[in-house]
mmCIF file of C-alpha atoms and ligand atoms in Angstrom:
data_model
loop_
_atom_site.group_PDB
_atom_site.id
_atom_site.type_symbol
_atom_site.label_atom_id
_atom_site.label_comp_id
_atom_site.label_asym_id
_atom_site.label_seq_id
_atom_site.Cartn_x
_atom_site.Cartn_y
_atom_site.Cartn_z
ATOM 1 C CA UNK A 250 -10.853 7.430 -22.545
ATOM 2 C CA UNK A 251 -9.260 10.432 -22.955
ATOM 3 C CA UNK A 252 -8.340 11.964 -26.465
ATOM 4 C CA UNK A 253 -4.855 13.784 -26.283
ATOM 5 C CA UNK A 254 -4.680 16.775 -28.990
ATOM 6 C CA UNK A 255 -0.741 17.347 -30.645
ATOM 7 C CA UNK A 256 -0.131 20.291 -32.150
ATOM 8 C CA UNK A 257 2.843 19.591 -35.439
ATOM 9 C CA UNK A 258 4.371 22.514 -36.570
ATOM 10 C CA UNK A 259 7.347 20.310 -37.900
ATOM 11 C CA UNK A 260 7.656 17.041 -38.211
ATOM 12 C CA UNK A 261 11.466 16.883 -36.829
ATOM 13 C CA UNK A 262 10.515 18.552 -34.217
ATOM 14 C CA UNK A 263 7.794 15.607 -33.552
ATOM 15 C CA UNK A 264 8.913 12.464 -33.321
ATOM 16 C CA UNK A 265 7.446 11.748 -29.866
ATOM 17 C CA UNK A 266 4.217 12.148 -31.180
ATOM 18 C CA UNK A 267 4.776 9.723 -34.388
ATOM 19 C CA UNK A 268 6.700 7.359 -32.294
ATOM 20 C CA UNK A 269 3.404 6.823 -30.294
ATOM 21 C CA UNK A 270 1.096 7.573 -33.727
ATOM 22 C CA UNK A 271 3.060 4.488 -35.025
ATOM 23 C CA UNK A 272 2.758 2.577 -31.304
ATOM 24 C CA UNK A 273 -1.300 2.717 -30.863
ATOM 25 C CA UNK A 274 -1.443 2.480 -34.326
ATOM 26 C CA UNK A 275 1.012 -1.371 -34.282
ATOM 27 C CA UNK A 276 -1.223 -2.148 -31.257
ATOM 28 C CA UNK A 277 -4.784 -1.324 -33.437
ATOM 29 C CA UNK A 278 -5.334 1.208 -32.200
ATOM 30 C CA UNK A 279 -6.550 5.110 -33.479
ATOM 31 C CA UNK A 280 -4.372 7.663 -34.506
ATOM 32 C CA UNK A 281 -6.989 11.193 -36.407
ATOM 33 C CA UNK A 282 -4.459 12.587 -38.364
ATOM 34 C CA UNK A 283 -4.012 15.740 -41.130
ATOM 35 C CA UNK A 284 -4.064 14.464 -45.048
ATOM 36 C CA UNK A 285 -3.734 17.258 -47.599
ATOM 37 C CA UNK A 286 -7.792 16.600 -48.321
ATOM 38 C CA UNK A 287 -9.491 16.110 -44.779
ATOM 39 C CA UNK A 288 -8.112 14.336 -41.469
ATOM 40 C CA UNK A 289 -8.429 10.800 -41.597
ATOM 41 C CA UNK A 290 -9.275 8.708 -38.883
ATOM 42 C CA UNK A 291 -5.957 6.034 -39.233
ATOM 43 C CA UNK A 292 -6.132 2.193 -37.999
ATOM 44 C CA UNK A 293 -3.525 -0.574 -39.266
ATOM 45 C CA UNK A 294 -4.862 -1.279 -42.579
ATOM 46 C CA UNK A 295 -3.551 -5.233 -42.856
ATOM 47 C CA UNK A 296 -5.591 -5.793 -38.751
ATOM 48 C CA UNK A 297 -8.985 -6.469 -39.331
ATOM 49 C CA UNK A 298 -9.846 -6.066 -36.015
ATOM 50 C CA UNK A 299 -8.518 -2.528 -36.192
ATOM 51 C CA UNK A 300 -10.306 -1.520 -39.027
ATOM 52 C CA UNK A 301 -13.507 -2.701 -37.004
ATOM 53 C CA UNK A 302 -12.684 -0.214 -34.448
ATOM 54 C CA UNK A 303 -12.834 2.807 -36.900
ATOM 55 C CA UNK A 304 -16.646 1.488 -37.826
ATOM 56 C CA UNK A 305 -17.777 1.858 -34.101
ATOM 57 C CA UNK A 306 -16.596 4.903 -33.754
ATOM 58 C CA UNK A 307 -17.478 6.379 -36.768
ATOM 59 C CA UNK A 308 -21.087 4.272 -36.618
ATOM 60 C CA UNK A 309 -20.312 3.394 -40.481
ATOM 61 C CA UNK A 310 -21.982 1.391 -42.541
ATOM 62 C CA UNK A 311 -20.966 -2.326 -42.797
ATOM 63 C CA UNK A 312 -20.606 -2.021 -46.233
ATOM 64 C CA UNK A 313 -18.776 1.277 -46.778
ATOM 65 C CA UNK A 314 -14.633 0.814 -47.666
ATOM 66 C CA UNK A 315 -12.634 1.829 -46.626
ATOM 67 C CA UNK A 316 -9.407 3.685 -48.767
ATOM 68 C CA UNK A 317 -5.300 2.570 -47.825
ATOM 69 C CA UNK A 318 -2.877 5.178 -47.468
ATOM 70 C CA UNK A 319 0.325 4.681 -48.232
ATOM 71 C CA UNK A 320 3.920 6.515 -47.706
ATOM 72 C CA UNK A 321 5.099 5.055 -50.514
ATOM 73 C CA UNK A 322 4.798 2.635 -54.360
ATOM 74 C CA UNK A 323 6.885 0.185 -52.794
ATOM 75 C CA UNK A 324 3.839 0.247 -50.206
ATOM 76 C CA UNK A 325 1.444 0.420 -52.867
ATOM 77 C CA UNK A 326 2.810 -2.729 -54.081
ATOM 78 C CA UNK A 327 2.505 -4.161 -51.429
ATOM 79 C CA UNK A 328 -1.424 -4.298 -51.500
ATOM 80 C CA UNK A 329 -2.398 -4.020 -55.550
ATOM 81 C CA UNK A 330 -2.299 -6.698 -57.251
ATOM 82 C CA UNK A 331 -1.679 -4.904 -60.176
ATOM 83 C CA UNK A 332 -1.101 -1.712 -61.578
ATOM 84 C CA UNK A 333 -2.724 -1.161 -64.217
ATOM 85 C CA UNK A 334 -1.350 1.570 -66.969
ATOM 86 C CA UNK A 335 -3.724 3.407 -66.538
ATOM 87 C CA UNK A 336 -3.616 3.903 -63.445
ATOM 88 C CA UNK A 337 -0.045 4.008 -63.079
ATOM 89 C CA UNK A 338 -0.460 7.067 -65.611
ATOM 90 C CA UNK A 339 -2.846 8.749 -63.489
ATOM 91 C CA UNK A 340 -0.263 7.852 -59.970
ATOM 92 C CA UNK A 341 2.530 8.598 -61.888
ATOM 93 C CA UNK A 342 0.820 12.426 -62.252
ATOM 94 C CA UNK A 343 -0.997 13.355 -59.583
ATOM 95 C CA UNK A 344 0.720 10.737 -57.105
ATOM 96 C CA UNK A 345 1.119 12.212 -54.111
ATOM 97 C CA UNK A 346 -1.925 14.074 -54.203
ATOM 98 C CA UNK A 347 -5.763 14.006 -54.225
ATOM 99 C CA UNK A 348 -6.308 11.123 -55.618
ATOM 100 C CA UNK A 349 -7.720 7.829 -55.264
ATOM 101 C CA UNK A 350 -7.642 4.303 -57.397
ATOM 102 C CA UNK A 351 -9.330 1.747 -57.339
ATOM 103 C CA UNK A 352 -6.911 -1.172 -57.303
ATOM 104 C CA UNK A 353 -7.346 -5.185 -57.200
ATOM 105 C CA UNK A 354 -5.769 -6.051 -54.141
ATOM 106 C CA UNK A 355 -3.407 -9.015 -52.471
ATOM 107 C CA UNK A 356 -5.087 -11.693 -50.284
ATOM 108 C CA UNK A 357 -3.303 -9.720 -47.838
ATOM 109 C CA UNK A 358 -6.103 -6.736 -47.563
ATOM 110 C CA UNK A 359 -8.800 -8.293 -45.173
ATOM 111 C CA UNK A 360 -12.551 -8.098 -45.726
ATOM 112 C CA UNK A 361 -12.754 -5.291 -42.972
ATOM 113 C CA UNK A 362 -11.034 -3.188 -45.220
ATOM 114 C CA UNK A 363 -12.527 -3.460 -48.332
ATOM 115 C CA UNK A 364 -16.169 -4.874 -47.462
ATOM 116 C CA UNK A 365 -15.276 -8.359 -49.278
ATOM 117 C CA UNK A 366 -14.959 -6.101 -52.670
ATOM 118 C CA UNK A 367 -11.766 -7.897 -54.869
ATOM 119 C CA UNK A 368 -10.837 -3.695 -55.569
ATOM 120 C CA UNK A 369 -9.257 -1.805 -52.556
ATOM 121 C CA UNK A 370 -9.117 2.440 -52.655
ATOM 122 C CA UNK A 371 -5.235 3.507 -52.713
ATOM 123 C CA UNK A 372 -3.647 6.847 -51.868
ATOM 124 C CA UNK A 373 -1.037 8.945 -51.669
ATOM 125 C CA UNK A 374 -1.197 11.047 -49.109
ATOM 126 C CA UNK A 375 1.153 14.529 -49.583
ATOM 127 C CA UNK A 376 0.956 15.246 -45.906
ATOM 128 C CA UNK A 377 4.926 15.837 -44.657
ATOM 129 C CA UNK A 378 2.347 13.997 -40.893
ATOM 130 C CA UNK A 379 0.118 11.401 -42.733
ATOM 131 C CA UNK A 380 3.230 10.113 -45.262
ATOM 132 C CA UNK A 381 5.768 10.129 -41.070
ATOM 133 C CA UNK A 382 3.464 8.678 -39.686
ATOM 134 C CA UNK A 383 2.628 6.072 -41.845
ATOM 135 C CA UNK A 384 6.108 5.049 -42.553
ATOM 136 C CA UNK A 385 6.341 4.775 -38.129
ATOM 137 C CA UNK A 386 3.575 2.760 -38.055
ATOM 138 C CA UNK A 387 5.182 0.221 -41.130
ATOM 139 C CA UNK A 388 1.469 -0.813 -42.383
ATOM 140 C CA UNK A 389 -0.445 0.399 -44.938
ATOM 141 C CA UNK A 390 -3.111 2.936 -42.601
ATOM 142 C CA UNK A 391 -7.586 2.691 -43.520
ATOM 143 C CA UNK A 392 -8.853 5.515 -42.613
ATOM 144 C CA UNK A 393 -11.599 7.391 -43.606
ATOM 145 C CA UNK A 394 -12.748 10.951 -43.256
ATOM 146 C CA UNK A 395 -12.480 11.300 -39.049
ATOM 147 C CA UNK A 396 -16.178 12.745 -38.512
ATOM 148 C CA UNK A 397 -19.184 10.019 -36.841
ATOM 149 C CA UNK A 398 -20.885 9.093 -39.752
ATOM 150 C CA UNK A 399 -23.413 11.745 -42.197
ATOM 151 C CA UNK A 400 -21.596 14.501 -40.801
ATOM 152 C CA UNK A 401 -18.877 16.965 -42.650
ATOM 153 C CA UNK A 402 -15.614 15.581 -42.728
ATOM 154 C CA UNK A 403 -13.415 17.619 -40.878
ATOM 155 C CA UNK A 404 -11.092 19.709 -41.935
ATOM 156 C CA UNK A 405 -9.609 21.151 -38.505
ATOM 157 C CA UNK A 406 -8.647 19.004 -35.519
ATOM 158 C CA UNK A 407 -11.467 21.280 -33.600
ATOM 159 C CA UNK A 408 -12.996 19.230 -35.820
ATOM 160 C CA UNK A 409 -12.093 16.487 -35.208
ATOM 161 C CA UNK A 410 -12.260 16.806 -31.514
ATOM 162 C CA UNK A 411 -16.041 17.682 -31.441
ATOM 163 C CA UNK A 412 -16.592 14.473 -33.527
ATOM 164 C CA UNK A 413 -14.411 12.200 -31.537
ATOM 165 C CA UNK A 414 -13.393 13.011 -28.458
ATOM 166 C CA UNK A 415 -13.296 10.366 -25.532
ATOM 167 C CA UNK A 416 -13.779 7.663 -29.528
ATOM 168 C CA UNK A 417 -9.786 7.451 -29.370
ATOM 169 C CA UNK A 418 -5.895 7.957 -27.798
ATOM 170 C CA UNK A 419 -4.597 10.522 -30.147
ATOM 171 C CA UNK A 420 -4.747 13.488 -32.427
ATOM 172 C CA UNK A 421 -2.758 14.704 -34.567
ATOM 173 C CA UNK A 422 -3.408 18.446 -35.306
ATOM 174 C CA UNK A 423 -1.197 19.288 -38.479
ATOM 175 C CA UNK A 424 -3.509 22.386 -38.977
ATOM 176 C CA UNK A 425 -6.065 23.417 -41.541
ATOM 177 C CA UNK A 426 -6.443 20.468 -44.841
ATOM 178 C CA UNK A 427 -5.511 22.946 -48.204
ATOM 179 C CA UNK A 428 -7.705 20.894 -50.588
ATOM 180 C CA UNK A 429 -11.455 20.707 -48.516
ATOM 181 C CA UNK A 430 -12.563 18.277 -49.914
ATOM 182 C CA UNK A 431 -11.930 14.241 -50.237
ATOM 183 C CA UNK A 432 -9.971 13.051 -51.968
ATOM 184 C CA UNK A 433 -11.181 11.954 -56.175
ATOM 185 C CA UNK A 434 -11.715 8.274 -56.469
ATOM 186 C CA UNK A 435 -11.146 6.952 -59.905
ATOM 187 C CA UNK A 436 -10.794 3.757 -61.097
ATOM 188 C CA UNK A 437 -8.879 3.389 -63.770
ATOM 189 C CA UNK A 438 -9.226 -0.521 -64.399
ATOM 190 C CA UNK A 439 -10.472 -1.021 -67.636
ATOM 191 C CA UNK A 440 -9.938 0.497 -70.785
ATOM 192 C CA UNK A 441 -11.472 4.219 -69.530
ATOM 193 C CA UNK A 442 -10.282 5.821 -66.165
ATOM 194 C CA UNK A 443 -14.355 6.149 -64.352
ATOM 195 C CA UNK A 444 -14.582 8.731 -61.450
ATOM 196 C CA UNK A 445 -16.447 7.553 -59.023
ATOM 197 C CA UNK A 446 -16.531 10.485 -56.238
ATOM 198 C CA UNK A 447 -15.084 13.411 -57.699
ATOM 199 C CA UNK A 448 -12.848 15.796 -55.709
ATOM 200 C CA UNK A 449 -9.665 18.268 -56.494
ATOM 201 C CA UNK A 450 -8.213 16.362 -58.979
ATOM 202 C CA UNK A 451 -10.541 17.584 -61.278
ATOM 203 C CA UNK A 452 -12.063 15.748 -64.766
ATOM 204 C CA UNK A 453 -10.424 17.947 -67.372
ATOM 205 C CA UNK A 454 -7.103 16.828 -65.605
ATOM 206 C CA UNK A 455 -6.951 13.371 -65.336
ATOM 207 C CA UNK A 456 -7.927 13.753 -69.089
ATOM 208 C CA UNK A 457 -5.010 14.651 -69.910
ATOM 209 C CA UNK A 458 -3.421 12.588 -68.604
ATOM 210 C CA UNK A 459 -5.153 9.696 -70.016
ATOM 211 C CA UNK A 460 -7.633 10.476 -72.726
ATOM 212 C CA UNK A 461 -11.830 11.185 -71.765
ATOM 213 C CA UNK A 462 -12.979 10.255 -68.451
ATOM 214 C CA UNK A 463 -16.176 9.273 -67.930
ATOM 215 C CA UNK A 464 -18.115 9.787 -64.714
ATOM 216 C CA UNK A 465 -19.879 6.937 -62.810
ATOM 217 C CA UNK A 466 -24.327 7.543 -63.896
ATOM 218 C CA UNK A 467 -24.939 6.999 -60.017
ATOM 219 C CA UNK A 468 -22.719 11.046 -60.007
ATOM 220 C CA UNK A 469 -25.999 13.198 -62.496
ATOM 221 C CA UNK A 470 -28.718 10.237 -61.870
ATOM 222 C CA UNK A 471 -29.424 10.184 -58.174
ATOM 223 C CA UNK A 472 -32.039 6.706 -58.712
ATOM 224 C CA UNK A 473 -28.192 4.659 -59.995
ATOM 225 C CA UNK A 474 -26.269 3.288 -57.553
ATOM 226 C CA UNK A 475 -23.189 4.786 -57.220
ATOM 227 C CA UNK A 476 -20.238 2.469 -57.465
ATOM 228 C CA UNK A 477 -18.771 3.621 -54.752
ATOM 229 C CA UNK A 478 -20.897 2.357 -51.657
ATOM 230 C CA UNK A 479 -20.156 5.232 -50.109
ATOM 231 C CA UNK A 480 -21.199 7.852 -52.074
ATOM 232 C CA UNK A 481 -24.779 6.308 -51.463
ATOM 233 C CA UNK A 482 -25.273 7.838 -47.797
ATOM 234 C CA UNK A 483 -26.447 11.991 -47.782
ATOM 235 C CA UNK A 484 -23.901 13.412 -46.254
ATOM 236 C CA UNK A 485 -22.131 16.097 -44.904
ATOM 237 C CA UNK A 486 -25.673 17.114 -43.250
ATOM 238 C CA UNK A 487 -25.772 20.006 -41.271
ATOM 239 C CA UNK A 488 -28.100 20.280 -38.801
ATOM 240 C CA UNK A 489 -30.500 22.313 -40.014
ATOM 241 C CA UNK A 490 -32.456 21.625 -44.340
ATOM 242 C CA UNK A 491 -30.458 22.587 -46.316
ATOM 243 C CA UNK A 492 -31.931 24.283 -49.210
ATOM 244 C CA UNK A 493 -29.646 25.749 -52.865
ATOM 245 C CA UNK A 494 -30.194 29.088 -54.788
ATOM 246 C CA UNK A 495 -28.554 28.670 -58.046
ATOM 247 C CA UNK A 496 -28.254 31.084 -60.722
ATOM 248 C CA UNK A 497 -26.259 33.877 -62.099
ATOM 249 C CA UNK A 498 -24.228 36.198 -59.884
ATOM 250 C CA UNK A 499 -26.451 39.224 -60.504
ATOM 251 C CA UNK A 500 -28.821 37.568 -60.402
ATOM 252 C CA UNK A 501 -29.131 35.756 -56.766
ATOM 253 C CA UNK A 502 -29.019 38.277 -54.288
ATOM 254 C CA UNK A 503 -32.583 39.184 -55.262
ATOM 255 C CA UNK A 504 -33.668 35.248 -55.035
ATOM 256 C CA UNK A 505 -31.937 35.471 -52.049
ATOM 257 C CA UNK A 506 -33.823 38.131 -50.852
ATOM 258 C CA UNK A 507 -37.395 36.812 -51.925
ATOM 259 C CA UNK A 508 -36.711 32.934 -50.240
ATOM 260 C CA UNK A 509 -35.418 34.446 -46.404
ATOM 261 C CA UNK A 510 -38.242 36.667 -46.348
ATOM 262 C CA UNK A 511 -40.428 33.948 -47.147
ATOM 263 C CA UNK A 512 -38.768 31.619 -45.003
ATOM 264 C CA UNK A 513 -38.629 34.524 -41.904
ATOM 265 C CA UNK A 514 -43.096 34.687 -42.738
ATOM 266 C CA UNK A 515 -43.503 31.178 -41.724
ATOM 267 C CA UNK A 516 -41.905 31.614 -39.037
ATOM 268 C CA UNK A 517 -37.783 29.665 -39.658
ATOM 269 C CA UNK A 518 -34.747 30.951 -38.546
ATOM 270 C CA UNK A 519 -32.303 31.530 -41.475
ATOM 271 C CA UNK A 520 -28.925 30.859 -41.822
ATOM 272 C CA UNK A 521 -26.066 30.790 -45.003
ATOM 273 C CA UNK A 522 -23.799 29.173 -46.432
ATOM 274 C CA UNK A 523 -22.983 31.239 -48.989
ATOM 275 C CA UNK A 524 -19.450 33.815 -50.409
ATOM 276 C CA UNK A 525 -18.342 36.649 -48.632
ATOM 277 C CA UNK A 526 -19.110 38.483 -51.733
ATOM 278 C CA UNK A 527 -23.198 37.682 -51.312
ATOM 279 C CA UNK A 528 -23.431 37.713 -47.264
ATOM 280 C CA UNK A 529 -22.148 41.372 -47.462
ATOM 281 C CA UNK A 530 -25.095 42.052 -49.638
ATOM 282 C CA UNK A 531 -27.734 40.528 -47.477
ATOM 283 C CA UNK A 532 -25.888 42.016 -44.259
ATOM 284 C CA UNK A 533 -28.742 44.170 -43.394
ATOM 285 C CA UNK A 534 -30.885 41.005 -44.266
ATOM 286 C CA UNK A 535 -29.235 38.268 -41.873
ATOM 287 C CA UNK A 536 -26.617 39.091 -39.202
ATOM 288 C CA UNK A 537 -23.140 37.508 -38.962
ATOM 289 C CA UNK A 538 -23.736 34.791 -36.706
ATOM 290 C CA UNK A 539 -26.111 33.460 -39.045
ATOM 291 C CA UNK A 540 -24.102 33.484 -42.160
ATOM 292 C CA UNK A 541 -21.212 31.117 -42.939
ATOM 293 C CA UNK A 542 -18.411 33.158 -45.735
ATOM 294 C CA UNK A 543 -17.509 29.639 -47.185
ATOM 295 C CA UNK A 544 -14.857 31.781 -49.630
ATOM 296 C CA UNK A 545 -14.728 33.966 -52.458
ATOM 297 C CA UNK A 546 -17.376 33.884 -54.712
ATOM 298 C CA UNK A 547 -15.950 31.981 -58.505
ATOM 299 C CA UNK A 548 -13.639 31.196 -55.758
ATOM 300 C CA UNK A 549 -13.262 27.461 -56.194
ATOM 301 C CA UNK A 550 -10.267 25.842 -54.076
ATOM 302 C CA UNK A 551 -10.910 28.332 -51.589
ATOM 303 C CA UNK A 552 -14.385 27.051 -52.005
ATOM 304 C CA UNK A 553 -13.739 24.203 -51.503
ATOM 305 C CA UNK A 554 -11.192 24.544 -48.223
ATOM 306 C CA UNK A 555 -13.898 26.261 -46.413
ATOM 307 C CA UNK A 556 -16.797 24.558 -47.522
ATOM 308 C CA UNK A 557 -16.995 21.938 -44.306
ATOM 309 C CA UNK A 558 -16.565 24.145 -42.149
ATOM 310 C CA UNK A 559 -18.524 26.602 -43.322
ATOM 311 C CA UNK A 560 -21.591 23.316 -42.512
ATOM 312 C CA UNK A 561 -20.200 22.627 -39.119
ATOM 313 C CA UNK A 562 -20.571 26.390 -38.602
ATOM 314 C CA UNK A 563 -24.200 25.561 -37.436
ATOM 315 C CA UNK A 564 -23.559 23.083 -34.747
ATOM 316 C CA UNK A 565 -24.373 25.273 -32.544
ATOM 317 C CA UNK A 566 -26.603 28.570 -34.137
ATOM 318 C CA UNK A 567 -29.367 28.411 -33.678
ATOM 319 C CA UNK A 568 -31.082 27.521 -37.194
ATOM 320 C CA UNK A 569 -33.930 25.844 -38.370
ATOM 321 C CA UNK A 570 -32.966 26.438 -42.724
ATOM 322 C CA UNK A 571 -30.724 26.800 -44.368
ATOM 323 C CA UNK A 572 -29.907 28.660 -48.194
ATOM 324 C CA UNK A 573 -26.892 27.698 -50.126
ATOM 325 C CA UNK A 574 -25.281 29.695 -53.037
ATOM 326 C CA UNK A 575 -24.848 26.934 -55.963
ATOM 327 C CA UNK A 576 -21.803 27.652 -58.085
ATOM 328 C CA UNK A 577 -20.324 26.175 -60.911
ATOM 329 C CA UNK A 578 -20.313 23.131 -62.044
ATOM 330 C CA UNK A 579 -16.759 22.927 -64.028
ATOM 331 C CA UNK A 580 -13.332 21.402 -62.436
ATOM 332 C CA UNK A 581 -12.971 21.904 -58.923
ATOM 333 C CA UNK A 582 -16.889 23.074 -59.222
ATOM 334 C CA UNK A 583 -17.763 19.419 -60.027
ATOM 335 C CA UNK A 584 -17.032 18.800 -56.612
ATOM 336 C CA UNK A 585 -18.218 21.609 -54.220
ATOM 337 C CA UNK A 586 -21.751 21.185 -55.943
ATOM 338 C CA UNK A 587 -21.438 17.345 -55.711
ATOM 339 C CA UNK A 588 -20.719 17.640 -51.365
ATOM 340 C CA UNK A 589 -23.460 20.723 -51.620
ATOM 341 C CA UNK A 590 -25.810 18.699 -53.511
ATOM 342 C CA UNK A 591 -25.849 15.896 -50.584
ATOM 343 C CA UNK A 592 -25.912 17.967 -48.052
ATOM 344 C CA UNK A 593 -28.954 19.607 -48.785
ATOM 345 C CA UNK A 594 -30.895 16.618 -50.933
ATOM 346 C CA UNK A 595 -30.961 17.372 -53.578
ATOM 347 C CA UNK A 596 -33.107 20.340 -53.037
ATOM 348 C CA UNK A 597 -32.362 23.515 -55.835
ATOM 349 C CA UNK A 598 -34.524 26.138 -56.565
ATOM 350 C CA UNK A 599 -33.265 28.099 -59.714
ATOM 351 C CA UNK A 600 -32.796 32.305 -59.337
HETATM 352 O O1 LIG B 283 -9.372 12.367 -49.068
HETATM 353 C C1 LIG B 283 -9.562 10.819 -48.445
HETATM 354 O O2 LIG B 283 -9.710 10.265 -49.649
HETATM 355 C C2 LIG B 283 -10.182 10.783 -47.373
HETATM 356 C C3 LIG B 283 -8.892 11.453 -46.840
HETATM 357 C C4 LIG B 283 -8.726 10.287 -44.891
HETATM 358 O O3 LIG B 283 -8.210 10.088 -46.883
HETATM 359 N N1 LIG B 283 -10.442 9.659 -46.916
HETATM 360 C C5 LIG B 283 -12.026 9.871 -47.710
HETATM 361 O O4 LIG B 283 -12.965 7.792 -47.033
HETATM 362 O O5 LIG B 283 -12.200 10.336 -47.970
HETATM 363 P P1 LIG B 283 -14.211 7.848 -46.774
HETATM 364 O O6 LIG B 283 -14.061 6.683 -45.841
HETATM 365 O O7 LIG B 283 -14.820 9.294 -45.888
HETATM 366 O O8 LIG B 283 -13.927 7.724 -48.274
HETATM 367 C C6 LIG B 283 -14.121 6.096 -49.290
HETATM 368 C C7 LIG B 283 -14.860 6.145 -50.609
HETATM 369 C C8 LIG B 283 -16.267 5.933 -49.982
HETATM 370 O O9 LIG B 283 -17.639 6.187 -50.700
HETATM 371 C C9 LIG B 283 -15.782 4.034 -50.045
HETATM 372 O O10 LIG B 283 -17.213 4.015 -50.444
HETATM 373 C C10 LIG B 283 -15.030 3.910 -51.722
HETATM 374 O O11 LIG B 283 -14.401 5.449 -51.156
HETATM 375 N N2 LIG B 283 -14.920 2.949 -51.689
HETATM 376 C C11 LIG B 283 -14.218 2.333 -50.548
HETATM 377 N N3 LIG B 283 -12.806 1.519 -51.248
HETATM 378 C C12 LIG B 283 -13.792 1.801 -52.451
HETATM 379 C C13 LIG B 283 -13.387 0.186 -53.813
HETATM 380 N N4 LIG B 283 -12.808 -1.170 -53.460
HETATM 381 N N5 LIG B 283 -14.384 0.750 -54.488
HETATM 382 C C14 LIG B 283 -14.998 1.765 -54.687
HETATM 383 N N6 LIG B 283 -15.152 2.578 -53.932
HETATM 384 C C15 LIG B 283 -14.592 2.259 -52.472
HETATM 385 MG MG1 LIG B 284 -16.348 10.723 -45.288
#
């Protein structure tokens, strides 16, 4: 299959691409599209066979449910049996935006979406191309991140193409995704909101609209079973093993130097996933080709936006051992460190 990539700078100027995407989706096919978080791999969310094609294209484990993307509230009501008051509050405050609510599902939502659960993840993406495409298709769109299973999520159309070329007919290129990490998943069906996957709608932001917010215990304890089934898999993994180094900025450069020298004398070719500041401090030790800069030190929105591209840097760069710079863990840092933690399989050195 030929994969066509269509650049869209302005949706008003791209009616043909949206018509084509809608026709493919209504026919049971797959279309990759931009959202504010990461690129999605979309299918008609009410068509079980179309959803099965998503699992095949990604090599996704069958027990990992999909989330449904809606264009508006009206569409949410067609797939959710009810919207509990807490969920309603969160949606009123943050939707459209980078948050997914777990809601009781209506029978029209096939088991192919939910993996047999009686709930469904629902999201209203804050991206004009995504919303125009969903509207044109006229159905909710099931969409996981548009990467091969286990790989970093794609935040550019080029990254989608790297994983999906030959497997899907169409990629809508809306430029780089501004948020860069997947949506916050919240279960607000009970008395207290619970974060199942941290994202750009932070625990602190949620607490302002709905009081104390719990974290799924599996976010802290790697032996607990996560309630978002997808969170149990090693994700976002670059090809060489990654070890994180955590500590105050003043001590990081020394700790990195020591670790780089140790690895090199053991015969390893070292690559770095670090801030611009640390990259500058280590420029004499590691050639720039083996340094992936993820953003400015301490600037979490910048780091989130470029994290996955930095992890993908080593797809084509020879490196046998990667060292990564840990960030703070509050606010958006919870999401960044959750993804870095999975990419590193929990390997961490304290500076
Ligand atoms: O930002 C995002 O959410 C992106 C863009 C494309 O919208 N999508 C995304 O989808 O990250 P995916 O499939 O990569 O991650 C969805 C996560 C998985 O961890 C899955 O297990 C969880 O949502 N999930 C889906 N339905 C669920 C449910 N009913 N209960 C608990 N977790 C659920
Ligand atoms: Mg994913």
